[in-house]
Short mmCIF file of C-alpha atoms in Angstrom, two decimals:
data_model
loop_
_atom_site.label_atom_id
_atom_site.label_comp_id
_atom_site.label_asym_id
_atom_site.label_seq_id
_atom_site.Cartn_x
_atom_site.Cartn_y
_atom_site.Cartn_z
CA MET A 1 -49.64 -5.41 -30.70
CA ALA A 2 -46.89 -6.94 -32.78
CA CYS A 3 -43.26 -6.34 -31.73
CA PRO A 4 -40.96 -4.49 -34.15
CA ARG A 5 -39.37 -7.80 -35.26
CA GLN A 6 -42.74 -9.26 -36.15
CA GLN A 7 -43.81 -6.12 -37.95
CA THR A 8 -40.56 -6.20 -40.01
CA PHE A 9 -41.18 -9.83 -40.88
CA CYS A 10 -44.73 -9.08 -41.98
CA GLN A 11 -43.59 -6.13 -44.09
CA ALA A 12 -41.00 -8.32 -45.73
CA LEU A 13 -43.66 -10.89 -46.68
CA ARG A 14 -46.12 -8.22 -47.81
CA SER A 15 -43.55 -6.64 -50.15
CA ASP A 16 -43.79 -9.62 -52.56
CA PHE A 17 -46.47 -12.35 -52.70
CA ASN A 18 -44.33 -14.59 -54.88
CA ALA A 19 -44.01 -18.04 -53.30
CA ASN A 20 -40.19 -18.12 -53.88
CA HIS A 21 -39.79 -14.87 -52.04
CA TRP A 22 -41.68 -16.24 -49.00
CA ARG A 23 -39.65 -19.42 -49.04
CA GLY A 24 -36.45 -17.36 -49.06
CA ILE A 25 -37.56 -15.43 -46.00
CA SER A 26 -38.50 -18.66 -44.23
CA LYS A 27 -35.16 -20.37 -44.97
CA ARG A 28 -33.16 -17.47 -43.54
CA LYS A 29 -35.27 -17.55 -40.37
CA MET A 30 -33.83 -14.20 -39.49
CA TYR A 31 -37.01 -13.26 -37.68
CA GLN A 32 -36.30 -16.10 -35.19
CA MET A 33 -32.82 -14.95 -34.24
CA GLY A 34 -32.50 -14.14 -30.55
CA ALA A 35 -30.34 -11.57 -28.81
CA GLU A 36 -27.42 -13.98 -28.75
CA LYS A 37 -27.28 -13.91 -32.59
CA GLY A 38 -27.86 -10.31 -33.23
CA GLY A 39 -31.44 -9.68 -32.12
CA LEU A 40 -32.23 -6.17 -33.32
CA MET A 41 -29.40 -6.31 -35.85
CA ALA A 42 -30.99 -9.32 -37.53
CA THR A 43 -34.33 -7.50 -37.74
CA LEU A 44 -32.64 -4.40 -39.16
CA ARG A 45 -30.78 -6.55 -41.65
CA LEU A 46 -34.11 -7.96 -42.85
CA SER A 47 -35.49 -4.44 -43.20
CA HIS A 48 -32.40 -3.42 -45.16
CA GLU A 49 -32.90 -6.27 -47.60
CA GLN A 50 -36.30 -4.91 -48.52
CA LEU A 51 -34.90 -1.53 -49.53
CA PRO A 52 -34.37 -0.63 -53.21
CA ARG A 53 -30.75 -0.84 -54.34
CA ASP A 54 -30.21 2.93 -54.41
CA LEU A 55 -31.50 3.30 -50.83
CA LYS A 56 -29.17 0.51 -49.69
CA GLU A 57 -26.22 2.47 -51.12
CA CYS A 58 -27.27 5.56 -49.16
CA PHE A 59 -27.73 3.59 -45.99
CA VAL A 60 -24.36 1.78 -46.12
CA SER A 61 -22.44 4.98 -46.89
CA CYS A 62 -23.08 6.19 -43.39
CA SER A 63 -20.68 3.60 -41.97
CA LEU A 64 -17.89 5.99 -43.04
CA PHE A 65 -18.60 8.11 -39.98
CA PRO A 66 -18.01 7.02 -36.37
CA LYS A 67 -20.71 5.65 -34.12
CA GLY A 68 -22.55 8.56 -32.48
CA HIS A 69 -21.77 10.99 -35.33
CA ALA A 70 -24.43 13.69 -35.51
CA PHE A 71 -25.84 13.71 -39.02
CA ARG A 72 -27.46 16.80 -40.45
CA LYS A 73 -30.15 15.68 -42.86
CA GLU A 74 -29.26 18.26 -45.46
CA GLU A 75 -25.52 17.49 -45.40
CA ILE A 76 -25.88 13.70 -45.67
CA ILE A 77 -28.28 14.13 -48.59
CA ARG A 78 -25.70 16.32 -50.36
CA VAL A 79 -23.05 13.67 -49.79
CA TRP A 80 -25.40 11.07 -51.40
CA MET A 81 -25.88 13.47 -54.30
CA ALA A 82 -22.12 13.78 -54.70
CA LEU A 83 -21.67 10.02 -54.72
CA GLY A 84 -24.41 9.60 -57.35
CA TYR A 85 -27.07 8.26 -54.99
CA LEU A 86 -29.98 10.47 -55.97
CA ASP A 87 -32.50 9.45 -53.26
CA GLY A 88 -32.09 8.91 -49.54
CA PRO A 89 -34.21 7.43 -46.72
CA GLY A 90 -33.80 10.38 -44.38
CA ALA A 91 -32.95 10.13 -40.70
CA GLU A 92 -32.62 6.48 -39.60
CA PRO A 93 -30.53 4.43 -37.04
CA PHE A 94 -27.61 4.28 -39.55
CA ASP A 95 -24.45 3.47 -37.64
CA GLU A 96 -24.59 -0.14 -36.42
CA LEU A 97 -26.44 -1.53 -39.45
CA ALA A 98 -24.25 0.44 -41.85
CA GLU A 99 -21.04 -0.90 -40.21
CA PHE A 100 -22.48 -4.42 -40.28
CA LEU A 101 -23.19 -4.28 -44.05
CA SER A 102 -20.36 -2.18 -45.41
CA SER A 103 -18.15 -5.16 -46.48
CA GLY A 104 -14.95 -3.21 -46.35
CA GLU A 105 -15.78 -0.42 -48.84
CA TYR A 106 -16.23 2.08 -45.98
CA PHE A 107 -13.12 2.13 -43.80
CA ARG A 108 -12.82 4.28 -40.70
CA ILE A 109 -9.48 4.62 -38.91
CA LYS A 110 -9.82 5.29 -35.19
CA LYS A 111 -7.50 7.92 -33.82
CA ARG A 112 -4.13 6.48 -32.88
CA SER A 113 -2.01 7.33 -29.86
CA GLU A 114 0.84 9.71 -30.66
CA PHE A 115 3.20 6.94 -29.44
CA ASP A 116 1.80 4.48 -31.99
CA ASP A 117 3.81 5.03 -35.13
CA GLY A 118 3.08 1.77 -36.86
CA PRO A 119 1.69 1.57 -40.40
CA ILE A 120 -2.05 1.78 -41.07
CA ASN A 121 -3.47 -0.95 -43.20
CA ILE A 122 -6.38 -0.03 -45.44
CA PRO A 123 -8.02 -2.71 -47.59
CA GLU A 124 -7.57 -2.22 -51.30
CA ARG A 125 -11.31 -2.54 -51.86
CA ALA A 126 -11.96 0.54 -49.68
CA ARG A 127 -13.69 3.31 -51.55
CA HIS A 128 -14.49 5.62 -48.63
CA VAL A 129 -12.00 6.44 -45.88
CA TYR A 130 -12.30 8.41 -42.62
CA LEU A 131 -9.17 9.17 -40.55
CA ASP A 132 -7.65 11.62 -38.08
CA ILE A 133 -5.46 14.37 -39.50
CA ASN A 134 -2.47 13.20 -37.52
CA ASP A 135 -2.70 9.71 -39.04
CA LEU A 136 -2.56 11.02 -42.60
CA ALA A 137 1.18 10.43 -43.07
CA ARG A 138 1.08 6.86 -41.72
CA ALA A 139 -1.90 5.99 -43.92
CA SER A 140 -0.55 7.70 -47.03
CA GLY A 141 1.31 4.61 -48.33
CA ARG A 142 -1.83 2.47 -48.57
CA LEU A 143 -4.05 5.43 -49.63
CA SER A 144 -1.79 6.15 -52.61
CA ARG A 145 -2.48 2.65 -53.96
CA ILE A 146 -6.27 3.11 -53.94
CA THR A 147 -6.92 4.77 -57.26
CA ASN A 148 -10.76 4.43 -57.08
CA LEU A 149 -11.28 6.18 -53.76
CA ARG A 150 -14.60 8.04 -53.77
CA SER A 151 -14.71 9.71 -50.31
CA LEU A 152 -11.96 11.03 -48.06
CA VAL A 153 -12.71 12.51 -44.65
CA VAL A 154 -9.77 14.02 -42.68
CA VAL A 155 -10.79 15.28 -39.26
CA GLY A 156 -9.33 16.73 -36.08
CA GLN A 157 -6.64 19.24 -35.17
CA ILE A 158 -2.93 19.06 -35.88
CA SER A 159 -1.10 17.80 -32.77
CA SER A 160 2.13 19.28 -31.53
CA GLY A 161 4.02 16.28 -32.88
CA SER A 162 2.97 16.81 -36.46
CA GLN A 163 4.39 19.26 -38.99
CA LYS A 164 1.70 21.29 -40.81
CA SER A 165 3.88 21.75 -43.91
CA ASP A 166 4.46 18.02 -44.21
CA LEU A 167 0.76 17.27 -43.88
CA ILE A 168 -0.10 19.82 -46.58
CA GLN A 169 2.38 18.22 -48.95
CA THR A 170 1.24 14.68 -48.12
CA LEU A 171 -2.43 15.51 -48.79
CA LYS A 172 -1.62 17.33 -51.99
CA GLU A 173 0.36 14.36 -53.33
CA LEU A 174 -2.46 11.96 -52.36
CA LEU A 175 -5.17 14.09 -53.99
CA ILE A 176 -3.27 14.20 -57.30
CA GLY A 177 -3.68 10.42 -57.59
CA MET A 178 -7.33 10.38 -56.51
CA LYS A 179 -8.87 10.82 -59.92
CA CYS A 180 -12.32 9.40 -58.96
CA LEU A 181 -12.80 11.38 -55.70
CA ARG A 182 -16.29 12.78 -55.27
CA VAL A 183 -16.43 13.74 -51.57
CA LEU A 184 -13.63 15.56 -49.64
CA MET A 185 -13.93 16.76 -46.05
CA VAL A 186 -10.77 18.23 -44.56
CA SER A 187 -9.36 20.79 -42.13
CA GLU A 188 -8.61 24.14 -43.85
CA PRO A 189 -4.89 24.47 -43.03
CA LEU A 190 -4.20 21.46 -45.33
CA LEU A 191 -5.71 23.05 -48.44
CA ALA A 192 -3.25 25.68 -49.57
CA ASP A 193 -3.90 24.40 -53.07
CA LEU A 194 -6.07 21.80 -54.78
CA PRO A 195 -5.16 19.62 -57.77
CA LYS A 196 -7.69 19.21 -60.54
CA LEU A 197 -10.34 16.84 -59.17
CA LYS A 198 -12.73 16.80 -62.09
CA HIS A 199 -15.23 14.48 -60.45
CA LEU A 200 -15.41 16.20 -57.06
CA ARG A 201 -18.99 17.01 -56.11
CA TYR A 202 -18.77 17.76 -52.36
CA LEU A 203 -16.14 19.83 -50.52
CA GLU A 204 -16.35 20.57 -46.82
CA ILE A 205 -13.63 22.59 -45.11
CA HIS A 206 -13.50 22.91 -41.31
CA VAL A 207 -11.40 25.34 -39.32
CA GLU A 208 -11.49 24.25 -35.68
CA GLU A 209 -9.36 27.12 -34.33
CA ASN A 210 -9.22 30.84 -35.02
CA TYR A 211 -6.62 31.35 -37.70
CA GLY A 212 -7.43 35.00 -38.29
CA ASN A 213 -8.14 36.00 -41.86
CA ALA A 214 -8.28 33.19 -44.41
CA SER A 215 -8.98 32.64 -48.10
CA LEU A 216 -10.09 29.78 -50.25
CA PRO A 217 -7.52 28.65 -52.80
CA GLU A 218 -8.08 29.95 -56.35
CA SER A 219 -7.77 26.34 -57.62
CA ILE A 220 -11.22 25.65 -56.17
CA CYS A 221 -12.67 27.57 -59.13
CA LYS A 222 -11.62 24.72 -61.43
CA LEU A 223 -13.86 22.19 -59.73
CA TYR A 224 -16.50 22.53 -62.39
CA GLN A 225 -18.63 19.61 -61.16
CA LEU A 226 -18.73 20.82 -57.57
CA GLN A 227 -22.30 20.82 -56.18
CA THR A 228 -21.73 21.54 -52.49
CA LEU A 229 -19.21 23.79 -50.78
CA ILE A 230 -19.29 24.07 -46.98
CA ARG A 231 -16.70 26.41 -45.42
CA ARG A 232 -16.95 26.63 -41.64
CA PHE A 233 -14.63 29.42 -40.42
CA CYS A 234 -13.91 30.82 -36.96
CA GLY A 235 -11.58 33.66 -38.01
CA ASN A 236 -12.09 37.36 -38.61
CA LYS A 237 -12.54 37.46 -42.37
CA LEU A 238 -12.86 35.03 -45.27
CA SER A 239 -12.19 36.14 -48.78
CA MET A 240 -13.55 34.32 -51.84
CA PRO A 241 -11.55 33.51 -54.98
CA LYS A 242 -11.79 35.99 -57.91
CA ASN A 243 -13.13 33.40 -60.34
CA PHE A 244 -15.66 31.79 -57.99
CA LYS A 245 -18.36 32.45 -60.63
CA GLN A 246 -16.89 29.55 -62.65
CA LEU A 247 -18.43 26.97 -60.27
CA ILE A 248 -21.50 26.74 -62.51
CA SER A 249 -22.68 23.38 -61.03
CA LEU A 250 -22.70 24.69 -57.44
CA GLN A 251 -26.04 24.16 -55.74
CA PHE A 252 -25.26 24.59 -52.03
CA LEU A 253 -22.89 27.15 -50.51
CA GLU A 254 -22.62 27.33 -46.74
CA THR A 255 -20.28 29.98 -45.37
CA GLU A 256 -20.29 33.43 -43.77
CA PRO A 257 -22.83 35.87 -45.35
CA GLU A 258 -20.09 38.52 -45.53
CA ALA A 259 -18.01 36.23 -47.73
CA VAL A 260 -20.93 35.44 -50.07
CA CYS A 261 -21.41 39.18 -50.58
CA THR A 262 -17.86 39.41 -52.03
CA ILE A 263 -18.56 37.04 -54.93
CA ALA A 264 -18.49 39.03 -58.14
CA ASP A 265 -20.98 37.96 -60.88
CA ILE A 266 -22.71 35.54 -58.52
CA GLY A 267 -25.61 35.53 -60.97
CA LYS A 268 -23.68 33.08 -63.17
CA LEU A 269 -24.23 30.41 -60.46
CA THR A 270 -27.73 29.69 -61.71
CA SER A 271 -27.95 26.34 -59.99
CA LEU A 272 -27.30 27.82 -56.52
CA GLN A 273 -30.09 27.05 -54.09
CA GLU A 274 -28.82 28.85 -50.97
CA ILE A 275 -27.18 32.26 -50.67
CA ASN A 276 -29.00 33.71 -47.61
CA THR A 277 -27.57 37.21 -48.10
CA PHE A 278 -27.06 39.33 -51.23
CA GLU A 279 -25.73 42.86 -50.94
CA VAL A 280 -26.26 45.28 -53.84
CA GLY A 281 -22.99 46.94 -54.88
CA ASP A 282 -22.10 49.99 -56.93
CA ASN A 283 -21.24 48.23 -60.18
CA ASP A 284 -22.80 45.63 -62.49
CA ASN A 285 -20.74 42.80 -61.01
CA PHE A 286 -22.71 43.26 -57.75
CA GLY A 287 -25.88 44.82 -59.13
CA ILE A 288 -29.34 43.54 -58.25
CA SER A 289 -29.66 42.17 -61.77
CA GLN A 290 -27.32 39.42 -60.64
CA LEU A 291 -30.40 37.74 -59.14
CA GLU A 292 -32.21 37.65 -62.46
CA ASN A 293 -31.61 34.01 -63.38
CA MET A 294 -31.08 32.57 -59.89
CA ASN A 295 -34.51 30.99 -59.77
CA GLN A 296 -33.42 27.93 -57.80
CA VAL A 297 -32.74 30.02 -54.68
CA ARG A 298 -34.88 28.82 -51.79
CA GLY A 299 -35.36 29.22 -48.04
CA SER A 300 -34.35 32.68 -46.80
CA LEU A 301 -33.03 35.55 -48.89
CA CYS A 302 -31.89 38.84 -47.40
CA ILE A 303 -31.21 41.63 -49.93
CA LYS A 304 -29.14 44.48 -48.43
CA GLY A 305 -28.09 47.76 -49.88
CA LEU A 306 -31.36 48.53 -51.67
CA GLU A 307 -30.51 52.24 -51.44
CA MET A 308 -28.15 51.50 -54.33
CA VAL A 309 -31.03 50.61 -56.62
CA GLU A 310 -32.22 53.64 -58.55
CA GLY A 311 -35.77 52.78 -59.58
CA LYS A 312 -38.45 50.29 -60.47
CA ASP A 313 -36.96 49.20 -63.73
CA GLU A 314 -33.72 48.26 -62.09
CA ALA A 315 -35.48 46.46 -59.24
CA LEU A 316 -37.51 44.42 -61.75
CA LYS A 317 -34.30 42.96 -63.04
CA ALA A 318 -34.12 40.80 -59.88
CA LYS A 319 -37.27 39.01 -61.04
CA LEU A 320 -38.29 38.07 -57.52
CA GLY A 321 -41.72 37.09 -58.84
CA LYS A 322 -40.16 34.03 -60.52
CA LYS A 323 -38.42 32.75 -57.40
CA GLU A 324 -41.09 30.36 -56.21
CA TYR A 325 -38.98 28.55 -53.61
CA ILE A 326 -38.14 31.54 -51.36
CA GLU A 327 -39.96 31.30 -48.07
CA THR A 328 -38.56 34.32 -46.24
CA LEU A 329 -37.65 37.62 -47.99
CA ASP A 330 -35.81 40.30 -46.03
CA LEU A 331 -35.49 43.67 -47.82
CA ARG A 332 -33.08 46.23 -46.26
CA TRP A 333 -32.19 49.84 -46.90
CA LYS A 334 -29.40 51.76 -45.20
CA LEU A 335 -29.49 55.36 -44.16
CA VAL A 336 -28.10 57.54 -46.97
CA SER A 337 -26.80 61.07 -47.14
CA LYS A 338 -29.25 63.96 -47.06
CA GLU A 339 -28.28 64.99 -50.57
CA ARG A 340 -29.04 61.60 -52.02
CA THR A 341 -32.34 61.33 -50.24
CA GLU A 342 -33.59 64.67 -51.53
CA SER A 343 -32.62 63.85 -55.14
CA MET A 344 -34.34 60.49 -55.02
CA MET A 345 -37.46 61.04 -53.00
CA THR A 346 -39.58 58.63 -55.05
CA ALA A 347 -36.92 55.93 -55.53
CA PRO A 348 -37.58 53.78 -52.43
CA HIS A 349 -41.27 53.37 -53.29
CA GLU A 350 -40.45 52.58 -56.92
CA VAL A 351 -37.86 50.06 -55.85
CA LEU A 352 -40.18 48.28 -53.46
CA GLU A 353 -42.85 48.24 -56.18
CA GLY A 354 -40.41 46.36 -58.43
CA LEU A 355 -39.56 43.78 -55.78
CA GLN A 356 -42.90 42.02 -55.77
CA PRO A 357 -42.22 38.43 -54.57
CA HIS A 358 -43.77 35.17 -55.73
CA CYS A 359 -47.13 34.37 -54.14
CA ASN A 360 -45.59 31.37 -52.31
CA LEU A 361 -43.68 33.71 -49.94
CA SER A 362 -44.37 32.93 -46.30
CA LYS A 363 -42.50 35.71 -44.43
CA LEU A 364 -41.79 39.28 -45.44
CA ILE A 365 -39.40 41.59 -43.61
CA ILE A 366 -38.89 45.25 -44.65
CA ASN A 367 -36.24 47.29 -42.84
CA GLY A 368 -35.11 50.86 -43.40
CA TYR A 369 -37.58 51.67 -46.12
CA THR A 370 -38.02 55.46 -46.43
CA GLY A 371 -40.89 55.56 -48.94
CA MET A 372 -44.11 57.28 -47.84
CA GLU A 373 -46.53 54.50 -48.87
CA PRO A 374 -46.66 50.69 -49.22
CA PRO A 375 -46.35 48.95 -52.58
CA ASN A 376 -49.50 48.13 -54.59
CA TRP A 377 -48.77 44.41 -54.30
CA LEU A 378 -49.64 44.65 -50.60
CA LYS A 379 -53.05 46.13 -51.44
CA GLY A 380 -56.28 44.78 -52.94
CA ALA A 381 -56.44 41.73 -55.18
CA PRO A 382 -52.63 41.25 -55.49
CA ALA A 383 -52.31 40.98 -51.72
CA GLN A 384 -55.07 38.39 -51.44
CA GLU A 385 -53.08 36.06 -53.69
CA LEU A 386 -50.12 36.09 -51.29
CA ASN A 387 -49.55 33.23 -48.86
CA LEU A 388 -47.89 35.49 -46.30
CA LYS A 389 -47.99 34.20 -42.74
CA CYS A 390 -45.66 36.78 -41.16
CA ILE A 391 -44.97 40.48 -41.81
CA GLU A 392 -42.29 42.47 -39.95
CA LEU A 393 -41.84 46.19 -40.67
CA SER A 394 -38.96 48.00 -38.97
CA ASN A 395 -37.57 51.54 -39.32
CA CYS A 396 -39.86 52.39 -42.17
CA SER A 397 -39.53 56.09 -41.36
CA GLY A 398 -41.69 57.57 -44.08
CA TRP A 399 -44.61 55.09 -43.98
CA LYS A 400 -47.71 57.09 -42.94
CA ASP A 401 -50.56 54.72 -43.75
CA LEU A 402 -50.77 50.97 -43.47
CA PRO A 403 -52.16 48.77 -46.23
CA PRO A 404 -55.18 46.49 -45.56
CA PHE A 405 -53.17 43.70 -43.96
CA GLY A 406 -56.47 42.26 -42.66
CA ILE A 407 -57.31 40.94 -46.08
CA LEU A 408 -54.30 38.58 -46.09
CA PRO A 409 -56.03 35.22 -45.53
CA TYR A 410 -53.08 33.37 -43.92
CA LEU A 411 -51.41 36.15 -41.87
CA LYS A 412 -50.51 34.93 -38.38
CA VAL A 413 -47.88 37.40 -37.19
CA LEU A 414 -47.74 41.19 -37.63
CA HIS A 415 -44.82 43.18 -36.08
CA LEU A 416 -44.52 47.01 -36.46
CA ARG A 417 -41.34 48.64 -35.10
CA GLN A 418 -39.84 52.11 -35.15
CA MET A 419 -42.16 53.68 -37.71
CA ARG A 420 -41.89 57.34 -36.83
CA SER A 421 -44.30 58.76 -39.37
CA LEU A 422 -47.14 56.45 -38.40
CA ARG A 423 -49.70 58.45 -36.42
CA ARG A 424 -52.86 56.46 -36.91
CA ILE A 425 -53.82 52.85 -37.46
CA GLY A 426 -57.22 53.31 -38.96
CA GLU A 427 -60.10 51.02 -39.99
CA GLU A 428 -58.59 50.66 -43.42
CA ILE A 429 -56.05 48.17 -42.03
CA TYR A 430 -58.84 45.60 -41.63
CA GLY A 431 -59.99 45.80 -45.26
CA GLN A 432 -63.44 46.72 -46.53
CA ASP A 433 -65.20 44.10 -44.44
CA ILE A 434 -63.97 44.95 -40.92
CA PRO A 435 -65.47 41.91 -39.10
CA SER A 436 -63.64 39.46 -41.43
CA GLY A 437 -60.27 41.20 -41.15
CA PHE A 438 -57.24 39.26 -39.81
CA PRO A 439 -59.03 35.85 -39.69
CA GLN A 440 -55.82 34.00 -38.74
CA LEU A 441 -53.77 36.57 -36.80
CA HIS A 442 -52.11 35.03 -33.68
CA GLU A 443 -49.48 37.63 -32.71
CA LEU A 444 -49.58 41.43 -32.86
CA LEU A 445 -46.69 43.65 -31.81
CA PHE A 446 -46.29 47.46 -31.70
CA GLU A 447 -42.80 48.60 -30.62
CA GLY A 448 -41.29 52.09 -30.59
CA LEU A 449 -44.14 53.73 -32.53
CA ARG A 450 -43.46 57.00 -30.77
CA ASN A 451 -45.82 59.15 -32.79
CA LEU A 452 -48.71 56.71 -32.91
CA GLU A 453 -51.75 58.37 -31.36
CA GLU A 454 -54.73 56.30 -32.44
CA TRP A 455 -55.53 52.65 -33.03
CA PHE A 456 -58.97 51.92 -34.34
CA LEU A 457 -60.83 49.04 -32.80
CA PRO A 458 -64.54 48.52 -33.62
CA ASN A 459 -67.11 48.31 -30.81
CA ARG A 460 -67.53 45.18 -28.75
CA ASP A 461 -70.47 43.92 -30.81
CA ILE A 462 -68.06 43.02 -33.65
CA GLN A 463 -65.98 39.95 -33.13
CA LEU A 464 -62.53 41.11 -34.11
CA LEU A 465 -59.24 39.26 -34.34
CA PRO A 466 -60.81 35.88 -33.45
CA LYS A 467 -57.56 33.93 -33.21
CA LEU A 468 -55.34 36.54 -31.56
CA ARG A 469 -53.31 35.02 -28.68
CA SER A 470 -50.45 37.47 -28.06
CA LEU A 471 -50.47 41.31 -27.93
CA SER A 472 -47.34 43.38 -27.12
CA ILE A 473 -47.30 47.20 -27.05
CA THR A 474 -44.09 48.87 -25.89
CA ASN A 475 -42.67 52.43 -26.09
CA CYS A 476 -45.74 53.93 -27.76
CA GLY A 477 -45.85 57.05 -25.61
CA LYS A 478 -48.66 58.90 -27.43
CA LEU A 479 -51.00 55.98 -28.04
CA LYS A 480 -54.34 56.26 -26.32
CA GLY A 481 -56.12 53.05 -25.51
CA PRO A 482 -59.09 52.33 -27.81
CA GLN A 483 -62.45 52.11 -26.00
CA ALA A 484 -62.81 48.51 -27.16
CA LEU A 485 -59.34 47.51 -25.88
CA PRO A 486 -60.58 45.90 -22.67
CA TYR A 487 -62.84 43.56 -24.60
CA LEU A 488 -59.96 42.55 -26.77
CA LEU A 489 -57.69 41.92 -23.82
CA GLU A 490 -59.93 39.86 -21.68
CA ASN A 491 -59.64 36.72 -23.70
CA LEU A 492 -55.92 36.90 -24.54
CA PRO A 493 -53.55 34.45 -22.81
CA SER A 494 -50.50 36.67 -23.43
CA VAL A 495 -50.41 40.50 -23.07
CA PHE A 496 -47.40 42.75 -22.51
CA ILE A 497 -47.72 46.56 -22.28
CA LYS A 498 -44.81 48.82 -21.27
CA ASN A 499 -43.94 52.49 -21.44
CA CYS A 500 -47.37 53.46 -22.69
CA PRO A 501 -48.57 56.14 -20.20
CA ASN A 502 -51.83 56.83 -22.01
CA ILE A 503 -53.04 53.24 -21.68
CA GLY A 504 -54.10 53.37 -18.08
CA LYS A 505 -56.23 51.56 -15.66
CA ASP A 506 -59.38 53.16 -17.05
CA TYR A 507 -59.12 50.69 -19.92
CA ILE A 508 -59.10 47.62 -17.78
CA ARG A 509 -62.40 46.00 -16.85
CA PRO A 510 -63.01 45.18 -13.18
CA SER A 511 -63.43 41.49 -13.97
CA MET A 512 -59.83 41.26 -15.26
CA THR A 513 -57.00 40.00 -13.04
CA ILE A 514 -54.16 42.52 -13.09
CA GLY A 515 -50.55 41.41 -12.59
CA LYS A 516 -48.02 43.41 -10.62
CA PRO A 517 -46.99 46.19 -10.77
CA ILE A 518 -50.36 47.95 -10.88
CA LEU A 519 -50.87 50.20 -13.86
CA LYS A 520 -49.26 53.61 -13.34
CA LYS A 521 -47.05 55.35 -15.89
CA ASP A 522 -46.15 52.16 -17.53
CA VAL A 523 -47.95 48.85 -17.54
CA GLU A 524 -45.42 46.10 -16.90
CA CYS A 525 -47.72 43.16 -17.30
CA ILE A 526 -51.45 42.60 -17.64
CA ARG A 527 -52.70 39.10 -16.93
CA THR A 528 -56.07 38.42 -18.53
CA SER A 529 -56.26 34.91 -17.22
CA PRO A 530 -55.71 33.99 -13.54
CA VAL A 531 -53.59 30.97 -14.51
CA TYR A 532 -51.18 32.56 -17.02
CA CYS A 533 -48.91 35.56 -17.13
CA GLN A 534 -46.35 36.02 -19.89
CA LYS A 535 -43.21 37.75 -18.57
CA PRO A 536 -41.55 40.40 -20.77
CA ALA A 537 -38.33 38.52 -21.43
CA SER A 538 -40.03 35.27 -22.24
CA LEU A 539 -42.52 37.03 -24.51
CA LYS A 540 -39.70 38.57 -26.51
CA ARG A 541 -37.93 35.24 -26.69
CA LYS A 542 -41.17 33.64 -27.91
CA PHE A 543 -41.37 36.09 -30.76
CA ALA A 544 -37.69 35.74 -31.62
CA ASP A 545 -37.76 31.97 -31.65
CA ARG A 546 -40.87 31.64 -33.81
CA SER A 547 -40.22 30.82 -37.47
CA TRP A 548 -42.75 30.80 -40.22
#
């Protein structure tokens, strides 16, 4: 097998069969360099030379950060976007090669001793600078002369020997002259105000100590080209500027969900790709219609306060069916007053009917729904078009009958919790063709179904739930074990049953190995394989850690 250096050399030759290209590789003889002349570095340099120009730019930009810096893939890609490098190579061994090739454009100032008060020299050709917050004043003289600076990273905490007010003023004066700045990462206490940085694309603000309540400066709202805003905050409450909706180019917003929920007219941010949580308010500035044109939202979206939505027509304004990039949808209702519930008995069902997601959705969570039946899009032909892999229903207090979840072709996880009106899980859950129901189901959980009395399982001659691996039944005090339950249990590697007094030892076949304690009023653990027993805590952790 060829060593990495030989493989790199071969790839370099294969990239272009032109004779001049091969002669150039031969003349450099980089593949022959030994450890004394760089070794691995020479090989990496040769690899770098085969990259397209835009990928080289991305690679070299990483030299701005110190050796050992932990890059998050998403963040570094956003930095590349801000700098105008549209494509990136992903996670690679950036640091040594990037430092070796940066040629002075990327300048990192190592933290100085508090006793070292000498000037800091920064080359005039520097375009990207990284320094400690306490070195800002000493570096300000040279920084002020660099009018084409593209990236400024100010890190660390203010030491006892530095004056916060002086640092704030120094940074403000520097930023006024940085007309070409595209990337700014800085500690929050230094940003009491921001000058107009019309080219700024990326702003990251760190707060490394708990400063209590905090707010973003209103001047941020004038950064009309801003694509990424990351605000890491350790305090009690973060308030957002009143005119935040003006950031029409914003694509990525990373901050506390509570802060995002305070943004009025967030629907104007039509380029936004991540919001995580949206809470419906009591006026149009926070209405569910704000989601109408936010079709770039992706990943996870939690919609809270659905009790504020009055019917299907209003729910349809969210246009969830057009949001093809959402993978996880979490729909939540709060408990409302008795008077409101009685006057709007049909509203929850109508609202859920109007929140039909795009068929690409992978995970659906419904919490606090008080309607008496499921939506039509979870039944029949519409349901079969869904790509759902995980469904979690919690505190759906009025739900009496379950839809035919068994017809969902890709469903792997089904969790049912705290559904007090559910008394029977009948054969309809499997769909019209019972043997073919739940073809992909791996995990099944019943928790706190205190009024559930019956769970239909067909007889042993029908092969049911062929891929089931985990079954958890807890706090289902009225549930009687189906006659076919022992045949279902005997091939499962993970079973946990607790506080289910009506599922007793009569349902366990003699051939099964029973874990301790022996079944009495509650079954702590049933081990259906002599070599494996899933403990309660670890089983819960397994469910919690699983993402789909």
